[in-house]
mmCIF file of C-alpha atoms in Angstrom:
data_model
loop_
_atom_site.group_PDB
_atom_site.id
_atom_site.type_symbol
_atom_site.label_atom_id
_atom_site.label_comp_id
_atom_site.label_asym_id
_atom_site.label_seq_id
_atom_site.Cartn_x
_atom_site.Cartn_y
_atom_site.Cartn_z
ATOM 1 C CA UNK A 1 -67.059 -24.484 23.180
ATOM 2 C CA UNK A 2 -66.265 -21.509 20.229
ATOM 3 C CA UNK A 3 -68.940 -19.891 19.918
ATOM 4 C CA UNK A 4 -67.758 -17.015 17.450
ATOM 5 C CA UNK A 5 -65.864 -18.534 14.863
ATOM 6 C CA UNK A 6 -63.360 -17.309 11.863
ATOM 7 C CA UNK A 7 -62.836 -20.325 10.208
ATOM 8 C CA UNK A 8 -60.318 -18.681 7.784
ATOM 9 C CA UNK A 9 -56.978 -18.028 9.628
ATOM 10 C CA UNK A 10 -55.603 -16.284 6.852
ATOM 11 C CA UNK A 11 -56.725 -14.287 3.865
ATOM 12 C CA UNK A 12 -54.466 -12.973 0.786
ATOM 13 C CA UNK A 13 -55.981 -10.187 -1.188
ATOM 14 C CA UNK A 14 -54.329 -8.076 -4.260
ATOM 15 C CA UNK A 15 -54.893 -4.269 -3.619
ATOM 16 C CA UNK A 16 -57.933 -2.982 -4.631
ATOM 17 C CA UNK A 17 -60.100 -6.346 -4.891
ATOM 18 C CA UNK A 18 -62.492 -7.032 -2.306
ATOM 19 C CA UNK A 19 -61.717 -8.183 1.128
ATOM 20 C CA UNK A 20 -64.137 -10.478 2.438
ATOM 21 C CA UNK A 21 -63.909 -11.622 5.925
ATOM 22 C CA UNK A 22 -66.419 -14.101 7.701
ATOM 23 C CA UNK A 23 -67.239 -14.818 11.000
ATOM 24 C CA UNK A 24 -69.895 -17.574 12.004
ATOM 25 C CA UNK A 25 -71.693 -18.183 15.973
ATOM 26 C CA UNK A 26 -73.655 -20.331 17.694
ATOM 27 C CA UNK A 27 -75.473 -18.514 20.410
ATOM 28 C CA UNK A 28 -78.993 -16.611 19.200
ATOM 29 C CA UNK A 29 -78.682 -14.567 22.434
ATOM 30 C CA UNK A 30 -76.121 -12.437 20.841
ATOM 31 C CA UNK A 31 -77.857 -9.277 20.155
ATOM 32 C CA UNK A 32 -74.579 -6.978 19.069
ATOM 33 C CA UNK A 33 -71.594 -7.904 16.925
ATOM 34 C CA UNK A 34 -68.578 -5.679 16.213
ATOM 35 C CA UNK A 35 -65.208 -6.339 14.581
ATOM 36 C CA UNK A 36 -61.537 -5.337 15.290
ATOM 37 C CA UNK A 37 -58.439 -4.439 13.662
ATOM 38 C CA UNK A 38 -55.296 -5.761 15.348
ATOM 39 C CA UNK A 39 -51.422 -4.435 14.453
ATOM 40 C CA UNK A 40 -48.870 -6.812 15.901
ATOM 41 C CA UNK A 41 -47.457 -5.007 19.102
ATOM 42 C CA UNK A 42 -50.330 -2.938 19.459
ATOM 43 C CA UNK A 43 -54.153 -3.515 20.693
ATOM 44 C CA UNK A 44 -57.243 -4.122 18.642
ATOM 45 C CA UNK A 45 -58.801 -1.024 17.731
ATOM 46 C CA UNK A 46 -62.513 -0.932 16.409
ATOM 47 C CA UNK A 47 -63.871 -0.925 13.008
ATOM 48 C CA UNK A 48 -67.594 -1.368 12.358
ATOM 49 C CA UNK A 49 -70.308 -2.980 14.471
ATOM 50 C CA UNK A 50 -73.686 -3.994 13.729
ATOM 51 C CA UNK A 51 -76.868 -4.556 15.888
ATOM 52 C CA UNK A 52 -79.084 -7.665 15.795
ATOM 53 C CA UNK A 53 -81.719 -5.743 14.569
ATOM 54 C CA UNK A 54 -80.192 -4.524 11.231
ATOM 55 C CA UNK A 55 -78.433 -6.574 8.380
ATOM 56 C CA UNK A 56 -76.177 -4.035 7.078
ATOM 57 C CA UNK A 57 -73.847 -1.566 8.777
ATOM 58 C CA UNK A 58 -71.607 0.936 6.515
ATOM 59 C CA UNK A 59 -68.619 3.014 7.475
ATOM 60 C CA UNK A 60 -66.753 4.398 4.476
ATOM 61 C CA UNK A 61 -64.604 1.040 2.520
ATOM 62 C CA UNK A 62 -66.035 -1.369 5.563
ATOM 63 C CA UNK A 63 -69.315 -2.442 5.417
ATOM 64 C CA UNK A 64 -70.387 -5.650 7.639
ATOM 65 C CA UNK A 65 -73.519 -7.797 7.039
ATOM 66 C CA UNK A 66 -75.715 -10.039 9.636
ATOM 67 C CA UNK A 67 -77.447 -12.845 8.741
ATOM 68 C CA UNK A 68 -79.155 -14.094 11.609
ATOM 69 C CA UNK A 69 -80.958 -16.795 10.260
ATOM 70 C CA UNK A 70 -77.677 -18.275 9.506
ATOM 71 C CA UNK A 71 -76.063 -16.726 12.339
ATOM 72 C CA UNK A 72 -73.332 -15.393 10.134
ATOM 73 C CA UNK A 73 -71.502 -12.509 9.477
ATOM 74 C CA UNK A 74 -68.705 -10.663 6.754
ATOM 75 C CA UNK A 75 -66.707 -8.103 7.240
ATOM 76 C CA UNK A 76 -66.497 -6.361 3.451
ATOM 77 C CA UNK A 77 -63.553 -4.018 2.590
ATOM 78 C CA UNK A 78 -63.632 -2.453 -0.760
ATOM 79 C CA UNK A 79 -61.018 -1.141 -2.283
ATOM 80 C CA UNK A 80 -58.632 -2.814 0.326
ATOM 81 C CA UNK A 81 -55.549 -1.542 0.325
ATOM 82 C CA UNK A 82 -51.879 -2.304 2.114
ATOM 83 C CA UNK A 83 -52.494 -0.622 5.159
ATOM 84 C CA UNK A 84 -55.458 -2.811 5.807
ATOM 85 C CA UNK A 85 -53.182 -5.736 6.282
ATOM 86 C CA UNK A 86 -53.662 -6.517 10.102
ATOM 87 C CA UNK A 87 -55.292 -9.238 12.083
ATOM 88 C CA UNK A 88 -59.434 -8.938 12.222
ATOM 89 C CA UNK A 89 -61.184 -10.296 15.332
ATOM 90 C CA UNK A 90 -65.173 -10.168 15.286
ATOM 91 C CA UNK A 91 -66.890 -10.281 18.552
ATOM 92 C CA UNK A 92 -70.176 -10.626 19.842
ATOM 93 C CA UNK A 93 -71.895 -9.609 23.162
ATOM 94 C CA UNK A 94 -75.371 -9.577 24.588
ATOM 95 C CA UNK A 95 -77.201 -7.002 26.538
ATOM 96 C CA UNK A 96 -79.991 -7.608 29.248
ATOM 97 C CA UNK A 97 -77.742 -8.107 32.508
ATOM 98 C CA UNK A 98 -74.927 -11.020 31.165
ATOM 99 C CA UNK A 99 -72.292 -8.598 29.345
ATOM 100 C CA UNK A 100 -69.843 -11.140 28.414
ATOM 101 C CA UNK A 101 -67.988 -10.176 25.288
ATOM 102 C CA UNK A 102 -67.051 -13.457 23.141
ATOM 103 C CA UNK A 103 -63.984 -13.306 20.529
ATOM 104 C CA UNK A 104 -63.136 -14.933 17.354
ATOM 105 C CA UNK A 105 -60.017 -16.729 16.688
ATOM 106 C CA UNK A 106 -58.813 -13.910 14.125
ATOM 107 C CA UNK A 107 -57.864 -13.764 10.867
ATOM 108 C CA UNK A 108 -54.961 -12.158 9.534
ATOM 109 C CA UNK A 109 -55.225 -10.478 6.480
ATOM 110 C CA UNK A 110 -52.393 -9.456 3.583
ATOM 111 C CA UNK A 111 -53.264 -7.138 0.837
ATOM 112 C CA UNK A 112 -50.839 -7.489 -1.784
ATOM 113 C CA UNK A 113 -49.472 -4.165 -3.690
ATOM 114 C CA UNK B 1 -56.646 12.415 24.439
ATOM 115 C CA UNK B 2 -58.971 8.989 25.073
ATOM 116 C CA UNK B 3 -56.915 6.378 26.336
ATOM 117 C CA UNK B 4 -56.251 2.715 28.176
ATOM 118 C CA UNK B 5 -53.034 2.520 29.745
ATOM 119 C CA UNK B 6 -51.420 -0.907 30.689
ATOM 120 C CA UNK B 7 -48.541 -1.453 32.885
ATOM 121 C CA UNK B 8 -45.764 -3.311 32.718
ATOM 122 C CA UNK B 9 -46.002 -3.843 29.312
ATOM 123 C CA UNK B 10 -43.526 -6.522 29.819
ATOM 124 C CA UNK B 11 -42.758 -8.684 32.511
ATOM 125 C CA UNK B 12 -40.902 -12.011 33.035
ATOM 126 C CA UNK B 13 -41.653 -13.086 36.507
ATOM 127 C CA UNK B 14 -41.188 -16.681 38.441
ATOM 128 C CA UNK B 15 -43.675 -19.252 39.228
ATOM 129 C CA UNK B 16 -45.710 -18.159 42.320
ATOM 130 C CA UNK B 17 -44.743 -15.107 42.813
ATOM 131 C CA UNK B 18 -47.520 -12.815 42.713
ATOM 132 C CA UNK B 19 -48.026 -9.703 40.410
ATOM 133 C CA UNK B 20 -50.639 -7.173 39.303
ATOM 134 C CA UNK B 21 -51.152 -5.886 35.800
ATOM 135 C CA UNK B 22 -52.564 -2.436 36.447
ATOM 136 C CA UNK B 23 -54.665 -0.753 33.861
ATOM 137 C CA UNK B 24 -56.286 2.814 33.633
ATOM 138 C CA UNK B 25 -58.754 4.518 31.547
ATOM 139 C CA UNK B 26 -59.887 8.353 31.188
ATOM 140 C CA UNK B 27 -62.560 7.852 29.822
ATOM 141 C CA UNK B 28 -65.455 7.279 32.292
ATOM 142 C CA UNK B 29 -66.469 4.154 30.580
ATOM 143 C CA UNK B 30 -68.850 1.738 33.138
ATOM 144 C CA UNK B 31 -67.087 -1.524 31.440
ATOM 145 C CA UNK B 32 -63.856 -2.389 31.838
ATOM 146 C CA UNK B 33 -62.451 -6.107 31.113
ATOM 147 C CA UNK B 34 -59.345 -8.415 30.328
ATOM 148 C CA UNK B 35 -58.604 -10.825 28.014
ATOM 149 C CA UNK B 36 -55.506 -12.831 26.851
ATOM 150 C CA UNK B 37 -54.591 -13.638 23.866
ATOM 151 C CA UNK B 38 -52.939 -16.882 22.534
ATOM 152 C CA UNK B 39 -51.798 -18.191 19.763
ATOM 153 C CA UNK B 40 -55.023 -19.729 17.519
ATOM 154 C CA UNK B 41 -57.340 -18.835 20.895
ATOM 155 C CA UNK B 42 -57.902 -15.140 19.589
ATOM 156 C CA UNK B 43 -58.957 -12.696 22.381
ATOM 157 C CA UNK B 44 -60.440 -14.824 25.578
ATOM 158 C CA UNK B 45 -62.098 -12.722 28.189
ATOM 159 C CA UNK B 46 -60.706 -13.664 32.030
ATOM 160 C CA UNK B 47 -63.014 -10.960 33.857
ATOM 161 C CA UNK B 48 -65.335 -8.100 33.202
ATOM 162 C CA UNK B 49 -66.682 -5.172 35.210
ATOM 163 C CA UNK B 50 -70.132 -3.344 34.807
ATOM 164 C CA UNK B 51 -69.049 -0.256 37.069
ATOM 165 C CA UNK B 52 -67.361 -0.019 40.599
ATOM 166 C CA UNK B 53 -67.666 -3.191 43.018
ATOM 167 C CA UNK B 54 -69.507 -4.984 40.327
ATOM 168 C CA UNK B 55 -67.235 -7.712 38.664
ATOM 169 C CA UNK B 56 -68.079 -11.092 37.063
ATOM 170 C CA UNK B 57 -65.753 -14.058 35.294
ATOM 171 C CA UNK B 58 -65.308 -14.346 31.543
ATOM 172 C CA UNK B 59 -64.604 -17.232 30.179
ATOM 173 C CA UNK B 60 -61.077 -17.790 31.566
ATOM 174 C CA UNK B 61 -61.525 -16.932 35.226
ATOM 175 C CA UNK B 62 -59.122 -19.613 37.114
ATOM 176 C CA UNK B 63 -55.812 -17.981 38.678
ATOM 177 C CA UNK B 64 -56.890 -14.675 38.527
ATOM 178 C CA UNK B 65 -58.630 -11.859 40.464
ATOM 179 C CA UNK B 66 -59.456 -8.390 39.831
ATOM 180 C CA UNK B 67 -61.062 -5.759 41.996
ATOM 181 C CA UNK B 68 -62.803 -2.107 40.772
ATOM 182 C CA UNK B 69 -62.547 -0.203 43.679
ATOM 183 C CA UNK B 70 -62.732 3.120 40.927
ATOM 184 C CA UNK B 71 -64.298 3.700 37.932
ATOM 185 C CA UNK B 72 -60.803 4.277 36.120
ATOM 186 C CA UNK B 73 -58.962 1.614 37.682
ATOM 187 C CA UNK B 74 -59.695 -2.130 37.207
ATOM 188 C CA UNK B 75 -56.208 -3.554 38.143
ATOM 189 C CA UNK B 76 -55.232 -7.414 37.076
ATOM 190 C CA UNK B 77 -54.197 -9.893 39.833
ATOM 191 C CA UNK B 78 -52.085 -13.206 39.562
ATOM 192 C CA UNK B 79 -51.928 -14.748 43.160
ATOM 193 C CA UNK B 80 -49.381 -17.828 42.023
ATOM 194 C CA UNK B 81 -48.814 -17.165 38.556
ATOM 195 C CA UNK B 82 -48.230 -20.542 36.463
ATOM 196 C CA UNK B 83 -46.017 -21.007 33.301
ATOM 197 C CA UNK B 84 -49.792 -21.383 31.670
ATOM 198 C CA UNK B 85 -50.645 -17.999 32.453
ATOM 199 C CA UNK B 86 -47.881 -16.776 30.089
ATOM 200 C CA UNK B 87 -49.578 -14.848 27.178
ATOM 201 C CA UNK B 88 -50.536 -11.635 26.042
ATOM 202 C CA UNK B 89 -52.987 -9.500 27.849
ATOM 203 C CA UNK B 90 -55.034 -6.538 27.011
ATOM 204 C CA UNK B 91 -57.289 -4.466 29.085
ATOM 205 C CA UNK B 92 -60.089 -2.793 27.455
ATOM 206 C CA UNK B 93 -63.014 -0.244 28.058
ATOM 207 C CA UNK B 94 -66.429 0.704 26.798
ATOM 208 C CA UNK B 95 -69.555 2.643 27.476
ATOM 209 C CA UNK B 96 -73.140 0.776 28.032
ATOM 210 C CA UNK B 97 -75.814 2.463 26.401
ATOM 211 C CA UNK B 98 -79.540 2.336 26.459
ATOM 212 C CA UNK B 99 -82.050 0.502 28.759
ATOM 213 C CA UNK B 100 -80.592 -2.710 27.377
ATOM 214 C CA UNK B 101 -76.909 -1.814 28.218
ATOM 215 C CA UNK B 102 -75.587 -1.858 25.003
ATOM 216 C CA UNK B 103 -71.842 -2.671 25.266
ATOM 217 C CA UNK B 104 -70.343 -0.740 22.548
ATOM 218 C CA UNK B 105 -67.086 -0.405 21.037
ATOM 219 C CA UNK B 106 -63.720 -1.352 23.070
ATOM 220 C CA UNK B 107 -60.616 0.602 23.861
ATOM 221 C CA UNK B 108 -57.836 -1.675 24.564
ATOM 222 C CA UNK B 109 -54.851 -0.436 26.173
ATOM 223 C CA UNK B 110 -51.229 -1.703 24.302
ATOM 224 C CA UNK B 111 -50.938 -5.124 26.191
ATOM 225 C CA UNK B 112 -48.852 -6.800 28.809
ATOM 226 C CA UNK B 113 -46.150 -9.787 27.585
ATOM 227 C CA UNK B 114 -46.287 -11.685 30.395
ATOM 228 C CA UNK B 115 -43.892 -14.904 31.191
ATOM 229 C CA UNK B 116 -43.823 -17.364 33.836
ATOM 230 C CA UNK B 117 -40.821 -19.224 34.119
#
């Protein structure tokens, strides 16, 4: 049972368009949601996260956006550029005792030049 | 400088011969956990630790162990490693903040190839 989900393995973008990444879940408990930035050969490093109780996080070109209702979030980059070409994993995680942390399948993202 | 560091970061071993992934971080982060990663599986989490002596299973638990007998240290153990344990494995760290025990952002150290023959 997935219950973060990047339904888009892949994602081409031309450099300086909008990046648009989306991530989807199915358990309400999730109270905390973060995303990562993978390299091949190296480990995911953190970008942005986002708490349950806000519906917009903003950290310089990345700015991620909860919709809880619809238990959905994106993962914006604007302008994207080359170097943002990597693999992006959201996660999710609840607090209260039960600290699982719950992956997405990924999606790997090109920015063409 | 903050850090998570992995070791081997390869290794080719037979079946059922057991090995231990070790894994380190300077940080004095309360959480520490693994995960592998497969192809189209993303990151799966095998175990997790809230502090010292305090461990709990992830979502991919069977065929390994792990122990936290120090904060720093939260070493990986395959007892009989299987040709379905081979995959990519990460360790990772993080802080828990607030009365709810916020886990916050991850360190992950550089990974472990791992292959079972």
């Amino acid at each position: 049972d997935q219950q973060v989900k990047q339904n888009s393995p892949s994602l081409s973008v031309q450099e300086g368009r909008i990046s648009i990444l989306n991530c989807d879940y199915t358990n309400s408990m999730f109270d905390y949601f973060l995303w990562y930035k993978k390299y091949p050969a190296e480990g995911p490093t953190f970008l942005i996260s986002i708490s349950s109780i806000k519906d917009k996080n903003e950290d310089g070109r990345f700015t991620v956006f909860l919709n809880k209702s619809a238990k959905h979030l994106s993962l914006h980059i604007v302008p994207s550029q080359p170097g943002d070409s990597a693999v992006y994993f959201c996660a999710a995680s609840y607090s209260g005792g039960y600290q699982k942390v719950t992956f997405g399948t990924g999606t790997k993202l090109q920015v063409i030049p | 400088e903050a850090q998570v560091t992995q070791n081997p970061r390869y290794l080719i071993t037979v079946t059922g011969k057991k090995l231990t992934v070790t894994c380190s971080q300077n940080m004095n982060h309360e959480y520490m956990s693994w995960y592998r990663q497969d192809p189209g599986l993303g990151l799966r989490q095998i175990y997790y630790s809230m502090n010292v002596e305090v461990t709990d299973k992830g979502d991919v638990p069977e065929g390994y162990k792990v122990s936290r007998k120090e904060k720093r240290n939260f070493p990986l153990i395959l007892e009989s490693p299987s040709p379905n344990q081979t995959s990519l494995y990460f360790c990772a760290s993080s802080s828990l903040r607030g009365a709810g025990r916020m886990n916050t952002e991850a360190f992950f150290g550089q990974g472990t190839r791992l292959t079972v023959v």
